mmCIF file of C-alpha atoms in Angstrom:
data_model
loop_
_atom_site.group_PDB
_atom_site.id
_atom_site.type_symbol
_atom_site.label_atom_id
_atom_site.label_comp_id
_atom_site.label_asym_id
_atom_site.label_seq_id
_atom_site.Cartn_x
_atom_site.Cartn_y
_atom_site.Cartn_z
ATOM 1 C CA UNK A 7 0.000 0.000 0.000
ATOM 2 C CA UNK A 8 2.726 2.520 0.842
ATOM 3 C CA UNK A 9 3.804 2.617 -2.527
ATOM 4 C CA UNK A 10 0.918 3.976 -4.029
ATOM 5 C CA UNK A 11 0.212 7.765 -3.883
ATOM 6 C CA UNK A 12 -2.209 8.835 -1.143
ATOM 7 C CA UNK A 13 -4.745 9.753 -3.914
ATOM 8 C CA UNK A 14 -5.239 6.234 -5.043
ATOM 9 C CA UNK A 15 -6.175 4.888 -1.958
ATOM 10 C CA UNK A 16 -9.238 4.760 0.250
ATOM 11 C CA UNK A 17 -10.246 4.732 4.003
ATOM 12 C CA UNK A 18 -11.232 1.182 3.973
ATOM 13 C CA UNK A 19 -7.144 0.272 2.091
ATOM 14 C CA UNK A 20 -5.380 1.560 5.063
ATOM 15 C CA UNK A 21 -7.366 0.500 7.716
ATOM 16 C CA UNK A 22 -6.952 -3.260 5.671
ATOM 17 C CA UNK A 23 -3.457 -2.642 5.461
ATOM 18 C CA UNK A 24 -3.423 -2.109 9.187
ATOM 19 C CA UNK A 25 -5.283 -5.404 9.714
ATOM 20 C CA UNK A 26 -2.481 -7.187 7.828
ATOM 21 C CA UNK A 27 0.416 -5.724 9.682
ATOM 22 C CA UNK A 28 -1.050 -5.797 13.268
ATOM 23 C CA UNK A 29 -3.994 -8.885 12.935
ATOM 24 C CA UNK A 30 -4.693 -8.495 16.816
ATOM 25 C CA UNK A 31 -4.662 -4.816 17.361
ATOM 26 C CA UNK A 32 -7.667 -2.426 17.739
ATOM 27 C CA UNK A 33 -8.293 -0.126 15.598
ATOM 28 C CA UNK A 34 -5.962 2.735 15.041
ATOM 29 C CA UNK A 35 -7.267 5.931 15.831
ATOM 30 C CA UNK A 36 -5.192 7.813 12.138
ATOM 31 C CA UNK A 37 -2.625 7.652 9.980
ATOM 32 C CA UNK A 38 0.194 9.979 8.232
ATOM 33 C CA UNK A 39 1.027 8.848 4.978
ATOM 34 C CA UNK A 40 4.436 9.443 3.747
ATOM 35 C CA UNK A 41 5.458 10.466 0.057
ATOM 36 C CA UNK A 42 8.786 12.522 -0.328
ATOM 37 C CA UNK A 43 11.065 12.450 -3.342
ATOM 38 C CA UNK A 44 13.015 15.721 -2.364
ATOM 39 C CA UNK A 45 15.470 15.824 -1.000
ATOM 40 C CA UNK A 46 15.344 12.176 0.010
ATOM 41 C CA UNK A 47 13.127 9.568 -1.060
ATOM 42 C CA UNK A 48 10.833 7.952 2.081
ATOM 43 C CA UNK A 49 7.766 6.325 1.608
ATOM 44 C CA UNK A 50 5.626 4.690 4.150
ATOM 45 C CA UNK A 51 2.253 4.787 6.272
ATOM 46 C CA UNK A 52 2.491 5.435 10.002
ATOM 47 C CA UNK A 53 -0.601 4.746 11.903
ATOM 48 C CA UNK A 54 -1.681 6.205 15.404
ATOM 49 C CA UNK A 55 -2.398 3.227 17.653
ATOM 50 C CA UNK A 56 -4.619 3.702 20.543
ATOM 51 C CA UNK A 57 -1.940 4.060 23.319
ATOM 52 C CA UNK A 58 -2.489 2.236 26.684
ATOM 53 C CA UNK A 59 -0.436 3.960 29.270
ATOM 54 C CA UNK A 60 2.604 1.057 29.052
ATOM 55 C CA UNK A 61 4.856 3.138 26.784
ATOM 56 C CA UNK A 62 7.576 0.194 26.570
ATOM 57 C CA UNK A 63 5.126 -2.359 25.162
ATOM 58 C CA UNK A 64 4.804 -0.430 22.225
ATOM 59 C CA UNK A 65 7.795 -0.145 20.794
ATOM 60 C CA UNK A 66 9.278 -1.933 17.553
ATOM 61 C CA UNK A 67 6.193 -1.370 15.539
ATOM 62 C CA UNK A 68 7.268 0.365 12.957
ATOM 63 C CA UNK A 69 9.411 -1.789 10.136
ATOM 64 C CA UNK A 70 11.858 -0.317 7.973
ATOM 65 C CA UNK A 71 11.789 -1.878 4.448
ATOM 66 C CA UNK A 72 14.696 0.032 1.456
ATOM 67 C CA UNK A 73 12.664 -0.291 -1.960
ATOM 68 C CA UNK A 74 10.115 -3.286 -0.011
ATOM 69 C CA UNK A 75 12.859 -5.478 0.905
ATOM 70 C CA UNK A 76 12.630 -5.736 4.564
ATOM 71 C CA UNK A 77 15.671 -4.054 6.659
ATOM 72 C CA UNK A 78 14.923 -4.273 10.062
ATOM 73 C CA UNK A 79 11.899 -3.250 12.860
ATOM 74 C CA UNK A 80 14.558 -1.925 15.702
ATOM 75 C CA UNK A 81 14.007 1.454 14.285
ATOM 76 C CA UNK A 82 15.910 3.799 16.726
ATOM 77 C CA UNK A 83 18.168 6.481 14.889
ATOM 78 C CA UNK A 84 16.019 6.847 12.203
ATOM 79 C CA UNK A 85 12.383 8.068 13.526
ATOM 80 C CA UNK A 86 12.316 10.462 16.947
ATOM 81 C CA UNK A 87 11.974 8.869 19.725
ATOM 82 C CA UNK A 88 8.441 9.641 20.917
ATOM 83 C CA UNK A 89 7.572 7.885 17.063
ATOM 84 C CA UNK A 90 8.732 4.525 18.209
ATOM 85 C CA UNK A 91 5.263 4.376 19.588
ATOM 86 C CA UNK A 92 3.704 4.405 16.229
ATOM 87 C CA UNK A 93 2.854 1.409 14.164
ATOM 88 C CA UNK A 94 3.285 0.846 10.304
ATOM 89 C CA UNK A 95 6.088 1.041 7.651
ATOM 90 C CA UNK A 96 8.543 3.474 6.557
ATOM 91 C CA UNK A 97 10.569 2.739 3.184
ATOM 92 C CA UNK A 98 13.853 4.561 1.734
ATOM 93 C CA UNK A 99 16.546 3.891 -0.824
ATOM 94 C CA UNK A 100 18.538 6.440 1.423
ATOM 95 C CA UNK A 101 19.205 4.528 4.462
ATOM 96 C CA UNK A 102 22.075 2.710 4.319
ATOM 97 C CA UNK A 103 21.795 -1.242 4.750
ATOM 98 C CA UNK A 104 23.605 -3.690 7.381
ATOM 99 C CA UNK A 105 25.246 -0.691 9.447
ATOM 100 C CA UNK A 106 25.409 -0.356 12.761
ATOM 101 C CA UNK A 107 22.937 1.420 14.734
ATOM 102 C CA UNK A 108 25.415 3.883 15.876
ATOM 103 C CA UNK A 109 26.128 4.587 12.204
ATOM 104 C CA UNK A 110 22.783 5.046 11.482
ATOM 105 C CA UNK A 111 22.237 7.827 14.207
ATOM 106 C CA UNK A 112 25.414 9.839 12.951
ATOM 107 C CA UNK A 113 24.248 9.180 9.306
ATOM 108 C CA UNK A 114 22.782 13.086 7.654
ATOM 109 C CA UNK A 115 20.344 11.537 5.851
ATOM 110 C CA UNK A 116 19.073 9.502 8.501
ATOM 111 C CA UNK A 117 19.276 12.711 10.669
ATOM 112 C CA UNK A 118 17.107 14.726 7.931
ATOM 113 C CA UNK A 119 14.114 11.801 7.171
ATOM 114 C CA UNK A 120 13.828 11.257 11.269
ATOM 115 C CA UNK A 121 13.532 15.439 11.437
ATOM 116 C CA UNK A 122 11.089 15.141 8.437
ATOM 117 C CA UNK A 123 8.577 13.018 9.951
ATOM 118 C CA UNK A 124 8.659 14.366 12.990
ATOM 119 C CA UNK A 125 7.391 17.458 11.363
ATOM 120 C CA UNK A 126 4.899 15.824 9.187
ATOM 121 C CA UNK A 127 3.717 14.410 12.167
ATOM 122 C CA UNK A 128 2.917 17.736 13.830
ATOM 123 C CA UNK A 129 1.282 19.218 10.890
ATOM 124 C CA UNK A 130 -0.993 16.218 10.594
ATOM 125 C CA UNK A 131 -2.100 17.008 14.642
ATOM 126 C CA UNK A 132 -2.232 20.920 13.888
ATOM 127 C CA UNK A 133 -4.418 19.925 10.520
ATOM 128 C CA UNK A 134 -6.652 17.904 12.727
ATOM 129 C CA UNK A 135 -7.150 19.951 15.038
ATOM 130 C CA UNK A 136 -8.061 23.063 12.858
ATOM 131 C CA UNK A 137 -10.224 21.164 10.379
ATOM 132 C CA UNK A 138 -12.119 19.509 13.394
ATOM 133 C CA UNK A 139 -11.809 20.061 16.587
ATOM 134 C CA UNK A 140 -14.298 18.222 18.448
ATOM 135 C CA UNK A 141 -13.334 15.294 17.146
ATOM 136 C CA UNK A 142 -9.377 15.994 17.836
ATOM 137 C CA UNK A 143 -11.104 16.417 21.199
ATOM 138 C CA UNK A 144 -12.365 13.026 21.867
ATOM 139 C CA UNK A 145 -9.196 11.366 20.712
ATOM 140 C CA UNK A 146 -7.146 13.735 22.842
ATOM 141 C CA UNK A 147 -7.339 10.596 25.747
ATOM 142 C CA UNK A 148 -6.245 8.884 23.785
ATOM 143 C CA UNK A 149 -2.901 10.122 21.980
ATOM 144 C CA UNK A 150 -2.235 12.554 24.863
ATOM 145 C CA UNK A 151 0.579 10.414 26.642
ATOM 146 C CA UNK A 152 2.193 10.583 22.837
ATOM 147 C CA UNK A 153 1.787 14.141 22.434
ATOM 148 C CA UNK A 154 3.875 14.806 25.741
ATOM 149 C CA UNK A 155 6.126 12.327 25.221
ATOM 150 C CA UNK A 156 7.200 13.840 22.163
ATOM 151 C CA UNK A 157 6.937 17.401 23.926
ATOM 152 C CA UNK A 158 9.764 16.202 26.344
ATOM 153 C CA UNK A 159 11.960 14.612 24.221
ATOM 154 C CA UNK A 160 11.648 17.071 20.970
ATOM 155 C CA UNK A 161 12.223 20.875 21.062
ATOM 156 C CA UNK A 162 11.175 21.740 17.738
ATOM 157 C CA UNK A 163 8.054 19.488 18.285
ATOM 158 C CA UNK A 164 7.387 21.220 21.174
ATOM 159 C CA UNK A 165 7.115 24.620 19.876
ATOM 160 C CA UNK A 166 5.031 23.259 16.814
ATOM 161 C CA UNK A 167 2.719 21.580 19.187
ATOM 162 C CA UNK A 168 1.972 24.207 21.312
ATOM 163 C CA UNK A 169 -0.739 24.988 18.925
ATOM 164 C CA UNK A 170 -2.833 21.745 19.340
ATOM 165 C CA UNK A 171 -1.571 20.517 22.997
ATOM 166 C CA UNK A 172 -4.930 20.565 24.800
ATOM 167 C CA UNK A 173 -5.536 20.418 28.872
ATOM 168 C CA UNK A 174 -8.774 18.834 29.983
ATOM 169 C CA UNK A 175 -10.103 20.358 33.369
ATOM 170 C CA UNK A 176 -12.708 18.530 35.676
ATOM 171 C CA UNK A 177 -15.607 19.695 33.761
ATOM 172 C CA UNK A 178 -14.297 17.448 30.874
ATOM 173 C CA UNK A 179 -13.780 20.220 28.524
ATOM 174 C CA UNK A 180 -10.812 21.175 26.893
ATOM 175 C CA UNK A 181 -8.462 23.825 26.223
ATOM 176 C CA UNK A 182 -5.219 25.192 24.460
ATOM 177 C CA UNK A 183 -2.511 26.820 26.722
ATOM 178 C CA UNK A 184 -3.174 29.826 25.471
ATOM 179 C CA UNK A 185 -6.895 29.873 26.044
ATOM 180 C CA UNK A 186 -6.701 28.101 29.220
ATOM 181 C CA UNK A 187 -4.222 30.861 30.916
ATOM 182 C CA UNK A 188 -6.887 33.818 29.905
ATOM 183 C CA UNK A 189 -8.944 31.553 31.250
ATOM 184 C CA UNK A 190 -7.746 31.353 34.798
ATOM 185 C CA UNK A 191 -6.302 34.942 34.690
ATOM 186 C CA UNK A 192 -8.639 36.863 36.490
ATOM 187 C CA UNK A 193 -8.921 34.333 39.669
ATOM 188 C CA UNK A 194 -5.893 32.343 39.840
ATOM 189 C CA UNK A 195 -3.059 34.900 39.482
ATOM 190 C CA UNK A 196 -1.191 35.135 43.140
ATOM 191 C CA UNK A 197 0.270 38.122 44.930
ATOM 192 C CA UNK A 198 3.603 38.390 43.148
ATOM 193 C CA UNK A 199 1.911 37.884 39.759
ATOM 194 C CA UNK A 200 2.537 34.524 39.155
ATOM 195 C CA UNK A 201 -0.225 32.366 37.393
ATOM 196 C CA UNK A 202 -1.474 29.112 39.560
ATOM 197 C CA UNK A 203 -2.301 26.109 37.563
ATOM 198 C CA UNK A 204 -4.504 23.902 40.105
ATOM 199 C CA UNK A 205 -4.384 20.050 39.227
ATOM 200 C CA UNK A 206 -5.263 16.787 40.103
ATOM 201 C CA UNK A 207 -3.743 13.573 39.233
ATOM 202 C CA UNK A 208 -6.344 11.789 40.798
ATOM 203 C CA UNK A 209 -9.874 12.408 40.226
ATOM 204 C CA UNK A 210 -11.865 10.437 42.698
ATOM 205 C CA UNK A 211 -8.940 10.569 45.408
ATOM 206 C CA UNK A 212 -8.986 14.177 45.932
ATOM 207 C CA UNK A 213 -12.472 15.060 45.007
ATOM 208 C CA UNK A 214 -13.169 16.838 48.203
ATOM 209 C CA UNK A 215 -10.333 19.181 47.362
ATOM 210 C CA UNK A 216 -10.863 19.908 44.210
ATOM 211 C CA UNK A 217 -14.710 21.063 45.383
ATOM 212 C CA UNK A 218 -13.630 23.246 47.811
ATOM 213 C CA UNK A 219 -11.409 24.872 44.917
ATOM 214 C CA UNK A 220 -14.133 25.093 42.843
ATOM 215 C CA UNK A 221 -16.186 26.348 46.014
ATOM 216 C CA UNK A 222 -13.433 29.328 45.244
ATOM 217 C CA UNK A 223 -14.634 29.514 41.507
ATOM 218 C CA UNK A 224 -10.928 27.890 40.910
ATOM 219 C CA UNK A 225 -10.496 25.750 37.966
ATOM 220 C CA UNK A 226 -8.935 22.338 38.408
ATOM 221 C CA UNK A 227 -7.025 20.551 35.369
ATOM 222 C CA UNK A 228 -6.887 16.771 35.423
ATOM 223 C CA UNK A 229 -3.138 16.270 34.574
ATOM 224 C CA UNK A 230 -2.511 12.641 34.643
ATOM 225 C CA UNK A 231 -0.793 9.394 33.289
ATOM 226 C CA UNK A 232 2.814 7.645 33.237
ATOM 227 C CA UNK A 233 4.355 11.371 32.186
ATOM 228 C CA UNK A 234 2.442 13.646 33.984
ATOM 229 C CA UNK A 235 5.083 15.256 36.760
ATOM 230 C CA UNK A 236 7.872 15.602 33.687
ATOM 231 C CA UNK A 237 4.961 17.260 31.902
ATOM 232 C CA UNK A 238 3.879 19.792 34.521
ATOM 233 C CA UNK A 239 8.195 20.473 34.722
ATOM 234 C CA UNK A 240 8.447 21.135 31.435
ATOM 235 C CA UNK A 241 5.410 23.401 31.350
ATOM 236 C CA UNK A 242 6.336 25.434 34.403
ATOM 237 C CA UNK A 243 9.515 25.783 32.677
ATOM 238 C CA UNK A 244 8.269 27.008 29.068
ATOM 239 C CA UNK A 245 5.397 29.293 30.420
ATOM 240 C CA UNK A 246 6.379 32.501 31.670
ATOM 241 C CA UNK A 247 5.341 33.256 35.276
ATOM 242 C CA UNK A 248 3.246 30.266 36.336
ATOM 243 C CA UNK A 249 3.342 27.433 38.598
ATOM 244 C CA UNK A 250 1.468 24.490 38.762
ATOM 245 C CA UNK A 251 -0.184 23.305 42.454
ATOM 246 C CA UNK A 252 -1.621 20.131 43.310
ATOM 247 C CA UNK A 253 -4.830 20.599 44.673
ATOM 248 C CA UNK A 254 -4.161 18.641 47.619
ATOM 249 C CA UNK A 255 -1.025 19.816 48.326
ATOM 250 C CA UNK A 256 -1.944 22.473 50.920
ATOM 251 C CA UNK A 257 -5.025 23.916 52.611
ATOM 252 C CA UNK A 258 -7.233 26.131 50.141
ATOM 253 C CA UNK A 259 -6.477 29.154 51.387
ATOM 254 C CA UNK A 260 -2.560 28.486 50.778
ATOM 255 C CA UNK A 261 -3.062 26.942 47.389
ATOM 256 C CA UNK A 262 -2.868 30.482 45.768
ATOM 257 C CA UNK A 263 -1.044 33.208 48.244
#
């Protein structure tokens, strides 16, 4: 399938493809499909499983084929990181064959096609989330622990997803950081300026504190999963004059001074 051009396939071919790489899986939630001739050739499908919060079990799912004949599925050097938890195939006259793995992450061309997808990759979220929304929304669960992961590890993914990063609060609905810190402006900025993010990682454990917050007219996000405290450092890190507060961490008139 991945050497056809995206025009000549349909819906119902890649999700068939899918079922004949990955017979057991569920459904994937999308797919990015790959056609560059300049200035390298890579061809290839890469599908968005639906992630369960076990990052390690996911990895190796992505097989590397130079023109279709198989090369290898231990994949690290030549996609990012936070892509080993993708699925599918990636194909490419341009990466070199039977070299070492510590050739092939000091290789340029290598260096270029990983930087490439990493970028398609981003506009495909920032697409998806412009052309619809509310349905980026209700997959957001689902690809979130991705999303980060590739927010931690990848600078220049990090500044491209800014635009479609969402945080979910405990009214289930959803926001950009952008929107979110207007948001919370008006209540939630303490004496010396600073902006309070109030969280839980916990929804049902520290439901007593997060309705005495909202007793307050606080907001409280739901910031959880396997990445969630390296998430909340990066953020306090990248936005200007903000922490971020468990809401449980101290009584509610301390949470924001």
């Amino acid at each position: 399938a991945w050497t056809k051009a995206p025009a000549a396939l349909k819906e119902e071919d890649y999700k068939n493809f899918y079922r004949e790489l990955y017979p057991l899986a569920d459904e994937p939630l999308f797919y990015i499909h790959l056609n560059v001739d300049y200035p390298f050739n890579l061809t290839g499908i890469l599908y968005f499983p639906k992630l369960k919060n076990n990052l390690e079990v996911q990895k190796n799912k992505i097989q590397l084929y130079s023109n279709q004949v198989f090369v290898t599925d231990q994949v690290e050097g030549v996609v990012p990181e936070f892509l080993m938890l993708l699925h599918g195939v990636l194909d490419s006259p341009d990466i070199p064959l039977n070299v070492s793995r510590s050739y092939l992450q000091s290789d340029a061309n290598v260096k270029k096609i990983s930087a490439h997808i990493s970028k398609k990759v981003a506009d495909k979220l920032e697409e998806m989330f412009k052309n619809d929304r509310a349905d980026f929304e209700k997959k957001w669960d689902d690809i979130q622990v991705f999303i980060q992961y590739g927010m931690l590890t990848d600078e220049k993914f990090f500044d491209r997803a800014q635009k479609f990063t969402l945080l979910k609060n405990t009214e289930g609905k959803y926001f950009t950081t952008e929107e979110y810190t207007e948001k919370i402006k008006p209540v939630q900025t303490d004496k010396n300026n600073r902006l309070v993010y109030l969280y839980a990682s916990d929804e049902k454990a520290q439901h007593s504190f997060i309705e005495s917050a909202k007793d307050r007219n606080y907001d409280v996000l739901i910031i959880d999963g396997p990445l969630a405290p390296h998430f909340i450092s990066k953020l306090e890190m990248k936005l200007t004059d903000a922490s971020f507060v468990r809401v449980d961490s101290d009584t509610i008139d301390k949470l924001i001074q």
